[in-house]
PDB file of C-alpha atoms in Angstrom:
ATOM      1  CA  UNK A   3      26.003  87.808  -2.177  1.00 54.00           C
ATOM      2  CA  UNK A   4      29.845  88.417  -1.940  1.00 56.00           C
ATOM      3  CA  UNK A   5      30.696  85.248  -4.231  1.00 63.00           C
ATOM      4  CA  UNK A   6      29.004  86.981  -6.486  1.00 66.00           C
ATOM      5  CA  UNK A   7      31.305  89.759  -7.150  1.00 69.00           C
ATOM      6  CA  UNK A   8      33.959  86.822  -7.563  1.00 70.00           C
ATOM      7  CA  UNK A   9      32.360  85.594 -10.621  1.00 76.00           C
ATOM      8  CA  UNK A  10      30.936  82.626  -8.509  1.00 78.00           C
ATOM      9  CA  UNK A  11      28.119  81.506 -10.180  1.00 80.00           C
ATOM     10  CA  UNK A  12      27.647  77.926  -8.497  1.00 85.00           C
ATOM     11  CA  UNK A  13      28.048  77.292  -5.043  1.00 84.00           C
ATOM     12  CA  UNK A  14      27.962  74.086  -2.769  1.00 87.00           C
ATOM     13  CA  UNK A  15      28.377  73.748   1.223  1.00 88.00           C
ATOM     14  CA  UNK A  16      28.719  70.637   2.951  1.00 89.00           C
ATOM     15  CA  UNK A  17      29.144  70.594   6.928  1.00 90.00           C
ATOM     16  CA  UNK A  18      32.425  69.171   8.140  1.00 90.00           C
ATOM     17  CA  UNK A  19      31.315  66.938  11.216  1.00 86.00           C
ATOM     18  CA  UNK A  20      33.047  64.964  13.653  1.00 84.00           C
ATOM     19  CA  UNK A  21      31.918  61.246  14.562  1.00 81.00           C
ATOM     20  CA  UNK A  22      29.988  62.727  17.796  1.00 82.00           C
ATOM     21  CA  UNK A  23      28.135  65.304  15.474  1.00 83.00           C
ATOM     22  CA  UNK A  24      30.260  68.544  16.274  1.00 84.00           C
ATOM     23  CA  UNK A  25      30.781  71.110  13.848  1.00 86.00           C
ATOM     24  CA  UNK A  26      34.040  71.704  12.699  1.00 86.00           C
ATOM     25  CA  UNK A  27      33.090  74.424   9.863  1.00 88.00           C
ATOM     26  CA  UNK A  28      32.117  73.817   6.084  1.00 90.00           C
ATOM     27  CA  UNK A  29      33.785  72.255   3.160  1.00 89.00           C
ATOM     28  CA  UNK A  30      32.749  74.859   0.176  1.00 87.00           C
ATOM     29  CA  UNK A  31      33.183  74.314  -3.611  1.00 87.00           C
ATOM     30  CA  UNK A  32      32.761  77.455  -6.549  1.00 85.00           C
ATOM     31  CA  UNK A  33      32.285  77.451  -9.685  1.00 84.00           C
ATOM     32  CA  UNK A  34      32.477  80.009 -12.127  1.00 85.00           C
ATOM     33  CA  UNK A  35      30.045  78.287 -14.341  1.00 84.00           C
ATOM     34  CA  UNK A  36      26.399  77.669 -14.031  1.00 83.00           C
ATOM     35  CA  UNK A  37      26.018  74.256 -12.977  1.00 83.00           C
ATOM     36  CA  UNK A  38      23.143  72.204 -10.999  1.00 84.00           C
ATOM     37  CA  UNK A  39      25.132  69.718  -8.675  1.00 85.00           C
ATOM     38  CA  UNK A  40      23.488  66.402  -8.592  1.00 88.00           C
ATOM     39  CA  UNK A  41      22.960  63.411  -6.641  1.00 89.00           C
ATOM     40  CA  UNK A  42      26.611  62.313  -7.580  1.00 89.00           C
ATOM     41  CA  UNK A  43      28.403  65.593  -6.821  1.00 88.00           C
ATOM     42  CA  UNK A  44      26.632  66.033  -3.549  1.00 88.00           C
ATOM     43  CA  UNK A  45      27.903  62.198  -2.873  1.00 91.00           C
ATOM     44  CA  UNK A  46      31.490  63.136  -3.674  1.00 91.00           C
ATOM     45  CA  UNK A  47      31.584  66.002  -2.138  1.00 90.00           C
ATOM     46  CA  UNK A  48      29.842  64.585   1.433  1.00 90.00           C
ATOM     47  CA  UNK A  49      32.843  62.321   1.068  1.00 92.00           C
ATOM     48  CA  UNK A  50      35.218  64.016   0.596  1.00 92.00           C
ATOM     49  CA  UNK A  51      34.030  66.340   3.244  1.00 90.00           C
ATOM     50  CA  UNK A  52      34.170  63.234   5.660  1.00 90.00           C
ATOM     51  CA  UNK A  53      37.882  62.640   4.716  1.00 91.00           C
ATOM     52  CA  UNK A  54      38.957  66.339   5.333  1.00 90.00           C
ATOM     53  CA  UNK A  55      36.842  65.734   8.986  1.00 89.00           C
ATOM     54  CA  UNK A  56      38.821  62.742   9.845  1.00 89.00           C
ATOM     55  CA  UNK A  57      41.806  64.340   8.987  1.00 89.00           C
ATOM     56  CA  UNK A  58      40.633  67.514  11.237  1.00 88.00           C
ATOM     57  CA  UNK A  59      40.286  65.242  13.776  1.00 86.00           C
ATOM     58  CA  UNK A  60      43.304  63.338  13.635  1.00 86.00           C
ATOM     59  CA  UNK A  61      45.635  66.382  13.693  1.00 87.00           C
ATOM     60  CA  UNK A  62      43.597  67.627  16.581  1.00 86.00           C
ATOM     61  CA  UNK A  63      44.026  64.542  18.770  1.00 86.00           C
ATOM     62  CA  UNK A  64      47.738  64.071  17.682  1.00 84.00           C
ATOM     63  CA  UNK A  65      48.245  68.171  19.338  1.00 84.00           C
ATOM     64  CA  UNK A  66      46.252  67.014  22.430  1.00 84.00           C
ATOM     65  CA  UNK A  67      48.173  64.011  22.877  1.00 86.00           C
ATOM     66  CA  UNK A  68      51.474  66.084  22.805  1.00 83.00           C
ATOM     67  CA  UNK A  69      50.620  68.760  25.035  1.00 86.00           C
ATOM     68  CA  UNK A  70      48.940  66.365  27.343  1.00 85.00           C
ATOM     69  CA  UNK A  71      52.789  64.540  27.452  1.00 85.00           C
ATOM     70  CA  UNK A  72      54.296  67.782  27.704  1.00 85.00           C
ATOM     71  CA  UNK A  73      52.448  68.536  30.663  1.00 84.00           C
ATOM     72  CA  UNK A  74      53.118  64.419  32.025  1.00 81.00           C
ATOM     73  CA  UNK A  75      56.650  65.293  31.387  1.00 80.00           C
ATOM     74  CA  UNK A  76      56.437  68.458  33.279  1.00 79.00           C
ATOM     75  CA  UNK A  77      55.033  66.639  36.279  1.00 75.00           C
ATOM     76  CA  UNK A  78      57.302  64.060  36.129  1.00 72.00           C
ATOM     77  CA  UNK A  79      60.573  66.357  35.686  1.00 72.00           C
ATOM     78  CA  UNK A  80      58.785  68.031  39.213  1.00 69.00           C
ATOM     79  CA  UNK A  81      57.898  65.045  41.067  1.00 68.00           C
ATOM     80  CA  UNK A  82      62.031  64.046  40.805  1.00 70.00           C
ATOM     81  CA  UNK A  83      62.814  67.130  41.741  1.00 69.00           C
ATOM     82  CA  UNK A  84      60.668  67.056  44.968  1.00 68.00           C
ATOM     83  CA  UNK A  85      61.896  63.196  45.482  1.00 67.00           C
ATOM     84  CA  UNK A  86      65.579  64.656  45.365  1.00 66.00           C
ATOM     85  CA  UNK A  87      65.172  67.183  47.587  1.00 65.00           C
ATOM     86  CA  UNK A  88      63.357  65.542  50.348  1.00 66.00           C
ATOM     87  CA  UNK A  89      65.264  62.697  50.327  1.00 64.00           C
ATOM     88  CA  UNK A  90      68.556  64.682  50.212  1.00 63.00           C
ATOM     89  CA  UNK A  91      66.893  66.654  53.305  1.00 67.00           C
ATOM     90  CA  UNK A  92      65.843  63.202  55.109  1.00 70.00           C
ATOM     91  CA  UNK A  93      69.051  61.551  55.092  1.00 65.00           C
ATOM     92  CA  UNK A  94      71.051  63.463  57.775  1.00 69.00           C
ATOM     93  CA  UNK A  95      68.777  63.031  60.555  1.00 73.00           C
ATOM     94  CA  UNK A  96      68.058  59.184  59.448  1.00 73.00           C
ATOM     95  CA  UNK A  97      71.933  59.132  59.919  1.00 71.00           C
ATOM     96  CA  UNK A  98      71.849  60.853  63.500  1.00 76.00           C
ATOM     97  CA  UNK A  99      69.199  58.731  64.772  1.00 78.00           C
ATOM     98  CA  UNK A 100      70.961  55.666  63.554  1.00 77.00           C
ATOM     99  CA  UNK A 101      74.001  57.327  64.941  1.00 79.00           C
ATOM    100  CA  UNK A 102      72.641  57.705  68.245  1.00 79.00           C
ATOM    101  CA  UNK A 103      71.064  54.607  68.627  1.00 79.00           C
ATOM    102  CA  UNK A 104      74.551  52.628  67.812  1.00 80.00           C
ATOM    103  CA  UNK A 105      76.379  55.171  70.511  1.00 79.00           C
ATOM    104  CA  UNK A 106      73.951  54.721  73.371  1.00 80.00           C
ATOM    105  CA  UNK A 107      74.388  50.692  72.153  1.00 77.00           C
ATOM    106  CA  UNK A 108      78.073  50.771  73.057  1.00 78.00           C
ATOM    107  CA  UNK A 109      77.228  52.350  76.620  1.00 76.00           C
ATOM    108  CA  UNK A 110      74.837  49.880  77.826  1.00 74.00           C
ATOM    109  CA  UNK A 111      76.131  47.275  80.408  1.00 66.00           C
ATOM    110  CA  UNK A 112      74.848  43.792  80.829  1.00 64.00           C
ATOM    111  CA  UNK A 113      71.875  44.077  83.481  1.00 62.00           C
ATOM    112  CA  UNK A 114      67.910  42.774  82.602  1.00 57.00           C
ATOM    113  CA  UNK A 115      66.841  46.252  82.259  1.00 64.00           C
ATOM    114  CA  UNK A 116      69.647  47.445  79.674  1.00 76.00           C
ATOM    115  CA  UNK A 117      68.772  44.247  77.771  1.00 75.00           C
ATOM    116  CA  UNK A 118      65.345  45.779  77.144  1.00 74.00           C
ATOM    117  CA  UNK A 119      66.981  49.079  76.182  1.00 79.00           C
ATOM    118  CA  UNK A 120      68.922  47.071  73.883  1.00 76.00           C
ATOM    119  CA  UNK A 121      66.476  45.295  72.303  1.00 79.00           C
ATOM    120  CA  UNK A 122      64.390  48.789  71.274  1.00 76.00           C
ATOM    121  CA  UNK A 123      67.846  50.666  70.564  1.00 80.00           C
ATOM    122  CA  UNK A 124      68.298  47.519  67.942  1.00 78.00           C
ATOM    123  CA  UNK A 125      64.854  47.876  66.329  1.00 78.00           C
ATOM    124  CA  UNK A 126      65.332  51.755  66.028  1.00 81.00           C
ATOM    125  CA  UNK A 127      68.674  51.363  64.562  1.00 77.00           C
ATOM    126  CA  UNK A 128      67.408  48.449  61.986  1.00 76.00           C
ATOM    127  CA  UNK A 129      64.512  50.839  61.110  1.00 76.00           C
ATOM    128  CA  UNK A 130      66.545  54.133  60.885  1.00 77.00           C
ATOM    129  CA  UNK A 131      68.964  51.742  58.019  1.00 72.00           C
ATOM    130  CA  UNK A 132      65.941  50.752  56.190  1.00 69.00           C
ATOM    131  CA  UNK A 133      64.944  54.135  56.219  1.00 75.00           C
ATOM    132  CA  UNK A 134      68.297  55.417  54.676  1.00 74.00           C
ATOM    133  CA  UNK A 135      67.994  52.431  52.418  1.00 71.00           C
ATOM    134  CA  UNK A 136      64.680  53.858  51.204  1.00 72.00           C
ATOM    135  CA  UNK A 137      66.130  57.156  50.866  1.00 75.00           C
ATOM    136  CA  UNK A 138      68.908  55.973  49.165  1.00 77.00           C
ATOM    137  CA  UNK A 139      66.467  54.301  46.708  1.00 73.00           C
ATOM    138  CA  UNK A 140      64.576  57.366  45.632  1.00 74.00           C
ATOM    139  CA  UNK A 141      67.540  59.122  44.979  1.00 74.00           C
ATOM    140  CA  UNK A 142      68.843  56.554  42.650  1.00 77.00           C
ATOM    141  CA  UNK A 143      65.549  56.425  41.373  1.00 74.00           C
ATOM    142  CA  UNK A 144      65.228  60.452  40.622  1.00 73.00           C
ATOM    143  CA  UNK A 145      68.853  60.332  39.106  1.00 76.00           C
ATOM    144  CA  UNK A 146      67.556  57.218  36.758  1.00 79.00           C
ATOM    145  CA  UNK A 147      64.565  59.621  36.146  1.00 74.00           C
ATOM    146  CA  UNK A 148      66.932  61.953  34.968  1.00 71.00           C
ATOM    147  CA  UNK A 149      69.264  59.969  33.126  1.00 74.00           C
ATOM    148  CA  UNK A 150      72.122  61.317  36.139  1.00 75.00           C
ATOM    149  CA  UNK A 151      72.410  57.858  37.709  1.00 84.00           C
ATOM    150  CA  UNK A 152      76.728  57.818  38.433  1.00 85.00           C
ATOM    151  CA  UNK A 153      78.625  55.022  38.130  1.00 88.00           C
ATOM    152  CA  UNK A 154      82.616  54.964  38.442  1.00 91.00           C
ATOM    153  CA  UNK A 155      83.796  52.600  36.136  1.00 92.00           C
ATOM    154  CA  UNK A 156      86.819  50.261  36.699  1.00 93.00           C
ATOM    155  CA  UNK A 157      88.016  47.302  35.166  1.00 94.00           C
ATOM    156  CA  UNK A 158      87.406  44.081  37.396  1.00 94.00           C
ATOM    157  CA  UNK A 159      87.614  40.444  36.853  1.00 93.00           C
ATOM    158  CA  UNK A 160      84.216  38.826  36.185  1.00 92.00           C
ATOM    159  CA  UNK A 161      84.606  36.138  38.263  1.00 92.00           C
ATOM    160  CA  UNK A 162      85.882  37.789  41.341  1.00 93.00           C
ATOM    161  CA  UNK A 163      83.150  40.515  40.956  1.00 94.00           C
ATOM    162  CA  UNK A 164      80.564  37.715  40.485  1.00 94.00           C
ATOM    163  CA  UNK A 165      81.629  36.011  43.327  1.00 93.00           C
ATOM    164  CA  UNK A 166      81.963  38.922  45.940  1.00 91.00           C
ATOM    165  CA  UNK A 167      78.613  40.225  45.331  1.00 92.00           C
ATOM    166  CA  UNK A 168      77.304  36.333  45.772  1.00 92.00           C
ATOM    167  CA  UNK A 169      79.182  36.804  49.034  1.00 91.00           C
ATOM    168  CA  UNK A 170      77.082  39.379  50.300  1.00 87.00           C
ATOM    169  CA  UNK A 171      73.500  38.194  48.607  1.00 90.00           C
ATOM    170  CA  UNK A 172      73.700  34.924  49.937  1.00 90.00           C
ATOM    171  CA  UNK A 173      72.797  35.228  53.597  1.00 89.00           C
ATOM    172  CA  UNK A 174      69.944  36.959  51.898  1.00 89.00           C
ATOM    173  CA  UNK A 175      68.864  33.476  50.162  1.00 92.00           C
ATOM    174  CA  UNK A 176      69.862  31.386  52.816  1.00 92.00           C
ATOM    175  CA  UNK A 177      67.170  33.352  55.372  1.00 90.00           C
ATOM    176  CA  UNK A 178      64.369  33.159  52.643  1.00 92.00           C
ATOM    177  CA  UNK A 179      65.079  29.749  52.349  1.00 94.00           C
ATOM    178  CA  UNK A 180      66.960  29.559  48.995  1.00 94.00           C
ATOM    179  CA  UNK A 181      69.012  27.352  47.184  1.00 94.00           C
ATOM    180  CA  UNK A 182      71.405  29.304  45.333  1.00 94.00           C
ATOM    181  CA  UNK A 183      73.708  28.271  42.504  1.00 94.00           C
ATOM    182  CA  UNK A 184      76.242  30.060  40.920  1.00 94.00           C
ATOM    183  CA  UNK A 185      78.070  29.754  37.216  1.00 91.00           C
ATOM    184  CA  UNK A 186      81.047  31.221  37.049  1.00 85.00           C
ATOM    185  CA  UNK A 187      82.560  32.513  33.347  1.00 77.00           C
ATOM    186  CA  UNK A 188      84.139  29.688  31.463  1.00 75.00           C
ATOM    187  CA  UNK A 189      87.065  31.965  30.433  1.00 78.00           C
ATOM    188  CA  UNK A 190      88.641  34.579  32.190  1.00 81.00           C
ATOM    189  CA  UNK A 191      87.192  38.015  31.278  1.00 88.00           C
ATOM    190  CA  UNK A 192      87.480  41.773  32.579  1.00 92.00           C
ATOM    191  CA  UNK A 193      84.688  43.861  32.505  1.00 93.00           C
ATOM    192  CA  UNK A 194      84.447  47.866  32.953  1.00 92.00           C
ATOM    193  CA  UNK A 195      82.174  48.026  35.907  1.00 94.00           C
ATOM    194  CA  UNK A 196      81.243  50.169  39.324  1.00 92.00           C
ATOM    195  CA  UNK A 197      81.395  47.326  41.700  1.00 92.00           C
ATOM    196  CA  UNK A 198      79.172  49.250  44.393  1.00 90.00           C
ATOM    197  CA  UNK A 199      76.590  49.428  41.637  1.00 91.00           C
ATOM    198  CA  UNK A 200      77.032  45.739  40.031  1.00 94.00           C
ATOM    199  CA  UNK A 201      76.519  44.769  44.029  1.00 91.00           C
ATOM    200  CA  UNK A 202      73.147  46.914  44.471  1.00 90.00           C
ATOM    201  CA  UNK A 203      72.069  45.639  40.911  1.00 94.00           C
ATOM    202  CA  UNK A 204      72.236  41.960  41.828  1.00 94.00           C
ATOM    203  CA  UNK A 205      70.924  42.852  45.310  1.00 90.00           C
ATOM    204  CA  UNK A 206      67.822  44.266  43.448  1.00 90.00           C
ATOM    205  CA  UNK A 207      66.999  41.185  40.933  1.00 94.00           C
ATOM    206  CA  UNK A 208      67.705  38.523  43.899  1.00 93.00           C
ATOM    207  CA  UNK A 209      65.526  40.571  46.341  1.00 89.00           C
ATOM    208  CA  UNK A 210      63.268  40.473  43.460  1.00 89.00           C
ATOM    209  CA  UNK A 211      63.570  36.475  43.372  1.00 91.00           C
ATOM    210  CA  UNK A 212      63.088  36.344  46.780  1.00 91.00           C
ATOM    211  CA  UNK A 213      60.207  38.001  47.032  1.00 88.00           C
ATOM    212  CA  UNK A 214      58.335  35.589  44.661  1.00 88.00           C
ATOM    213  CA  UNK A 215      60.322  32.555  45.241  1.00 92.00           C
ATOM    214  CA  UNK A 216      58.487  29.897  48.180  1.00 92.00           C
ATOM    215  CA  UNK A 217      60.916  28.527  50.501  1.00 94.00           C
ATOM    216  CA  UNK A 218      62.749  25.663  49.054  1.00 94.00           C
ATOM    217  CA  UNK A 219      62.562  26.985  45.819  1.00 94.00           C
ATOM    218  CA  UNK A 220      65.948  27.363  43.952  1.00 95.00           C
ATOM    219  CA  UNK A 221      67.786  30.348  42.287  1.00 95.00           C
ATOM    220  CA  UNK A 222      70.782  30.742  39.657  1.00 96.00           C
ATOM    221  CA  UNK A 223      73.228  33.368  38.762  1.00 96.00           C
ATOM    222  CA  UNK A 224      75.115  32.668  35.771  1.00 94.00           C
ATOM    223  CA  UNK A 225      77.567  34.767  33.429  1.00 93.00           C
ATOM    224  CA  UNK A 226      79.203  34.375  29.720  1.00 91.00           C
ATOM    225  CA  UNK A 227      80.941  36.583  27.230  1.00 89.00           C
ATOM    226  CA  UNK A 228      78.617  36.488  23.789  1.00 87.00           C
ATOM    227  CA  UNK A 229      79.121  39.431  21.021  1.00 85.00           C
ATOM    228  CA  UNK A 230      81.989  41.791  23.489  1.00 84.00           C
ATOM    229  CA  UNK A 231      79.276  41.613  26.166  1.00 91.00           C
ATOM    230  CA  UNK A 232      79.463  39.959  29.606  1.00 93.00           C
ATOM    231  CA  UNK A 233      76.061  38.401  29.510  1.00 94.00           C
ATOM    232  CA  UNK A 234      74.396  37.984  33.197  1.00 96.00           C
ATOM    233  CA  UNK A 235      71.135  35.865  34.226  1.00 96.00           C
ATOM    234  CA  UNK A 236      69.413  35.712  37.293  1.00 96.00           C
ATOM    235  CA  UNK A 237      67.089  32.759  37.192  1.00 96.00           C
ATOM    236  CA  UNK A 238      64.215  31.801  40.258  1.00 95.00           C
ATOM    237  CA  UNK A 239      61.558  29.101  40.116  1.00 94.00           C
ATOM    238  CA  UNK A 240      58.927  31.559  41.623  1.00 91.00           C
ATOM    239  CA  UNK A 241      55.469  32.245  40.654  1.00 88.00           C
ATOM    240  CA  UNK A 242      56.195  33.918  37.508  1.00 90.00           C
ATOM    241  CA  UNK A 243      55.273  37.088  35.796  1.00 87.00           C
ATOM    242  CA  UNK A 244      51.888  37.277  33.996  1.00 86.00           C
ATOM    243  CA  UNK A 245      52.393  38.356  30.563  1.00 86.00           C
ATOM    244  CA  UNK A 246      50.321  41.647  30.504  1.00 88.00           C
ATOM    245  CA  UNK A 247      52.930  42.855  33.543  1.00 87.00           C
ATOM    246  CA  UNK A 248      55.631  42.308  31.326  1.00 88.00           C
ATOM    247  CA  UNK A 249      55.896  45.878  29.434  1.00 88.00           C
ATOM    248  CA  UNK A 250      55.761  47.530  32.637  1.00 86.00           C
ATOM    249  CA  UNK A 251      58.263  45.566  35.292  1.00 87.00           C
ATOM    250  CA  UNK A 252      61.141  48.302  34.543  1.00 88.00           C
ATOM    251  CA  UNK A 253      58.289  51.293  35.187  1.00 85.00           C
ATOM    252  CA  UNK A 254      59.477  53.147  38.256  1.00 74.00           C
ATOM    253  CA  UNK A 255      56.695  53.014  41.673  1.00 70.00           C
ATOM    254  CA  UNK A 256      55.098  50.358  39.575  1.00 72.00           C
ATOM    255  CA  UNK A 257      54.327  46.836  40.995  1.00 69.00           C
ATOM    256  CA  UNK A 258      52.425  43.531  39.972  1.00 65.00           C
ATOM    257  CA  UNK A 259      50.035  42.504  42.549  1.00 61.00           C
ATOM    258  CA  UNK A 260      51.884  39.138  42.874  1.00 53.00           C
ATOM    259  CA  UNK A 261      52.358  39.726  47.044  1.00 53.00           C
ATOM    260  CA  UNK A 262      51.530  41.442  49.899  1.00 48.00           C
ATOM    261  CA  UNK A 263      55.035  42.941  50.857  1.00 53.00           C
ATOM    262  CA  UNK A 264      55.840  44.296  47.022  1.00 55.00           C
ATOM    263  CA  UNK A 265      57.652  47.727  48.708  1.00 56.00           C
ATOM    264  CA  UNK A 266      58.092  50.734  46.719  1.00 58.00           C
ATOM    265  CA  UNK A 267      58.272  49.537  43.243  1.00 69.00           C
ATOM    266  CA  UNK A 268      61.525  50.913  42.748  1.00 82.00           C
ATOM    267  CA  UNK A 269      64.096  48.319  42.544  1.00 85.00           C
ATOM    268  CA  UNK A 270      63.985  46.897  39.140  1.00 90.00           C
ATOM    269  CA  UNK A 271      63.710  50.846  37.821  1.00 89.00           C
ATOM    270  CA  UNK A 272      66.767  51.055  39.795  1.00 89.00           C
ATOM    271  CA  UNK A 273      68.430  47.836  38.186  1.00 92.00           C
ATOM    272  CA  UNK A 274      67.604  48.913  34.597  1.00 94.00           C
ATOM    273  CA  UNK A 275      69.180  52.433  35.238  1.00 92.00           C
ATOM    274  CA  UNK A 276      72.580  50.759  36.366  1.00 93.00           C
ATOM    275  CA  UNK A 277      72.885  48.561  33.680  1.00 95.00           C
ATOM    276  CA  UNK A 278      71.630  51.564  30.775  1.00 93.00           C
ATOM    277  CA  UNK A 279      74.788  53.622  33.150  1.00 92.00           C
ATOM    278  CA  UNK A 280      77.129  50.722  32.069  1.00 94.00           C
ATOM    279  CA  UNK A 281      76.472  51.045  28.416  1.00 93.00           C
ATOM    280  CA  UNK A 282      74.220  47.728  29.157  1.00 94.00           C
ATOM    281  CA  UNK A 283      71.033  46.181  28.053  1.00 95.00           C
ATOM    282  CA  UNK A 284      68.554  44.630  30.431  1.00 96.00           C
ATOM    283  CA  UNK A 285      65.303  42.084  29.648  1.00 95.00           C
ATOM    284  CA  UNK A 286      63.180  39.370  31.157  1.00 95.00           C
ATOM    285  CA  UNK A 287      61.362  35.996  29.874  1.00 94.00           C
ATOM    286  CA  UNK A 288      58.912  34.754  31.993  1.00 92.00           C
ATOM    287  CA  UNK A 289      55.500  32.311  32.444  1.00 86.00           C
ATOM    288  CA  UNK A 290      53.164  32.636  35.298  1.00 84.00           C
ATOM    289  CA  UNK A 291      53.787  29.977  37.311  1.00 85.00           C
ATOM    290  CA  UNK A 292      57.057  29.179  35.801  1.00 88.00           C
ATOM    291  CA  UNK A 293      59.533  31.401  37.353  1.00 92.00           C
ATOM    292  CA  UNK A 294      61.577  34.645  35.931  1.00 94.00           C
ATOM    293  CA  UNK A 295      65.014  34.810  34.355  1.00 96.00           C
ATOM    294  CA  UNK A 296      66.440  38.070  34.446  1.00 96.00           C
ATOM    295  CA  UNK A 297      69.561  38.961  31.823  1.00 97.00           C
ATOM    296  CA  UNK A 298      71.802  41.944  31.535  1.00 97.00           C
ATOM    297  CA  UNK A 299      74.679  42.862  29.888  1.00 96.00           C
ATOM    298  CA  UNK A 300      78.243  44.693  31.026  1.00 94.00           C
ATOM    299  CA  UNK A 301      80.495  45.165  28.308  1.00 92.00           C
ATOM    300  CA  UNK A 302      83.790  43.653  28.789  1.00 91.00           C
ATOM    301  CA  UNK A 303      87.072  45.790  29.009  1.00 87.00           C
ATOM    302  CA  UNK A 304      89.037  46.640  25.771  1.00 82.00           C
ATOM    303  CA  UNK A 305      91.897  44.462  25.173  1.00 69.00           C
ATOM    304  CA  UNK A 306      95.312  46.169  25.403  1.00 51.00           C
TER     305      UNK A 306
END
C-alpha cells in the first residue's frame, strides 16, 4: 500500500455520513506504530467522525442558504426594476385618459343624454385616478425597495402639520363611518418633515384603520415630543392583528387575510419607508379583536 512507504504502520477509516446516510468521504487516522485499535478507539473515533459530519453539514447548508439569498436578492433587485419601469411607462397615458375624460366633462351641456355621458366620463375619470394612485404606489414602493424613497425636508409646526393632514383624512373617516379624535402636542414643537409625505403616511395607517374598523367604531391620532422625537400614534378599535401577522405587516405585497378588499399590500411598506426617509422609527401593538395602535417617530427640528 502507499501508507506504507510513509512509515504508516496502523491505519483506521471511519465513513463520514450525513443524517440521511450520504457519504461525505472518510475520516482516516495513522499511526506510525503497530497498534490494534479496540472497541474504545473505534468508539472515539465513530464520534468524532460524527462531529466532523455535522460540522460538514452545517457549513454546507450555511453556503446554500447564502447563495439561495443571493439569488432572492437578485430577483428582488429585478422585480423593482421591472415595477419602476412599467409603472414609469403606465403613468402618462393613465394621465391622458384622465385628461380626456375631465375635458370632454367640461363640454357636456345639461340634456338627459349628456347626463349619461357624464355619469360614465365620471367613473372613467375616478378609475383612471385610482389607477395613477396605484402607479404611484409601486413606485414608492420600488424606491422603498431600494432604499431611494425622496423626501424634501422642511421645518413645520407639529400642530399645523397634524391638523392639515386631519383635514384631508377626515372625509375619509366620516364616509366609513368613523369617529375620529385628534390630540394635538401639548407644547409647541417644529419638526423637519416632507409634508406631502407626512400626508400620504397618515393617509396609509388611517386607510389601514378603515379598512378593519366596523362602522361606528372610533379612531385616534395623537402626537408628543419624548427623547428629541415627535412621537405619533394612530389608534382604531378594529378587529385587531393576530399575533403571528405581526413580524410581517411592514413586508411589501404582503397582506393578513383579515378582509375581502385588502388591495395591494403595499401601503404600510410604503408608511415604514417614509418614516425610515425621515430618520424615523415605526412599530405596532396589537390583540385580535382589540384594535391596532400604530406609532412613529419624526425627529423634531434643531433648536437655533
Amino acid at each position: 500500500p502507499a501508507i506504507s512507504q510513509f512509515g504508516v504502520t496502523a491505519y483506521a477509516g471511519i465513513p463520514l455520513l450525513t443524517a440521511d446516510g450520504h457519504a461525505l468521504g472518510t475520516l482516516c487516522v495513522m499511526d506510525f506504530k503497530v497498534r490494534d485499535w479496540n472497541a474504545d478507539d473505534i468508539s472515539s473515533l465513530a464520534d468524532l467522525a460524527a462531529a466532523v459530519s455535522t460540522e460538514i453539514e452545517l457549513r454546507m447548508d450555511i453556503a446554500e442558504r447564502l447563495r439561495v439569498e443571493r439569488e432572492l436578492q437578485r430577483a428582488l433587485h429585478l422585480r423593482d426594476e421591472v415595477l419602476g419601469i412599467v409603472s414609469h411607462d403606465l403613468r402618462n397615458p393613465v394621465h391622458t385618459v384622465s385628461l380626456a375624460s375631465a375635458m370632454l366633462l367640461e363640454l357636456l351641456g345639461e340634456g338627459e343624454g349628456e347626463e349619461t355621458t357624464r355619469q360614465h366620463l365620471n367613473v372613467i375619470r375616478r378609475s383612471a385616478q385610482q389607477m395613477d394612485s396605484l402607479i404611484g404606489d409601486l413606485l414608492d414602493v420600488a424606491s422603498v425597495g431600494s432604499g431611494h424613497l425622496s423626501v424634501q425636508l422642511r421645518e413645520h409646526d407639529a400642530e399645523q402639520l397634524l391638523l392639515s393632514a386631519v383635514e384631508v383624512l377626515r372625509p375619509i373617516t366620516e364616509a366609513a363611518g368613523l369617529h375620529l379624535d385628534v390630540e394635538i402636542p401639548a407644547a409647541p414643537a417644529a419638526i423637519l418633515s416632507d409634508a406631502g409625505r407626512f400626508v400620504q403616511l397618515l393617509s396609509n395607517l388611517v386607510g389601514n384603520a378603515v379598512k378593519f374598523t366596523a362602522p361606528g367604531g372610533s379612531l385616534r391620532i395623537s402626537a408628543g415630543v419624548a427623547d428629541g422625537d415627535m412621537c405619533f400614534s394612530v389608534r382604531d378599535s378594529g378587529s385587531g392583528i393576530p399575533a403571528q401577522d405581526l413580524p410581517r405587516l411592514f413586508d411589501r405585497f404582503w397582506q393578513a387575510e383579515r378582509g375581502a378588499d385588502l388591495g395591494a399590500g403595499l401601503g404600510l411598506a410604503i408608511a415604514k419607508g417614509i418614516v425610515e426617509a425621515h430618520g424615523g422609527r415605526i412599530s405596532v401593538e396589537s390583540k385580535h379583536g382589540e384594535g391596532t395602535t400604530f406609532h412613529f417617530t419624526i425627529p423634531t427640528a434643531p433648536s437655533v
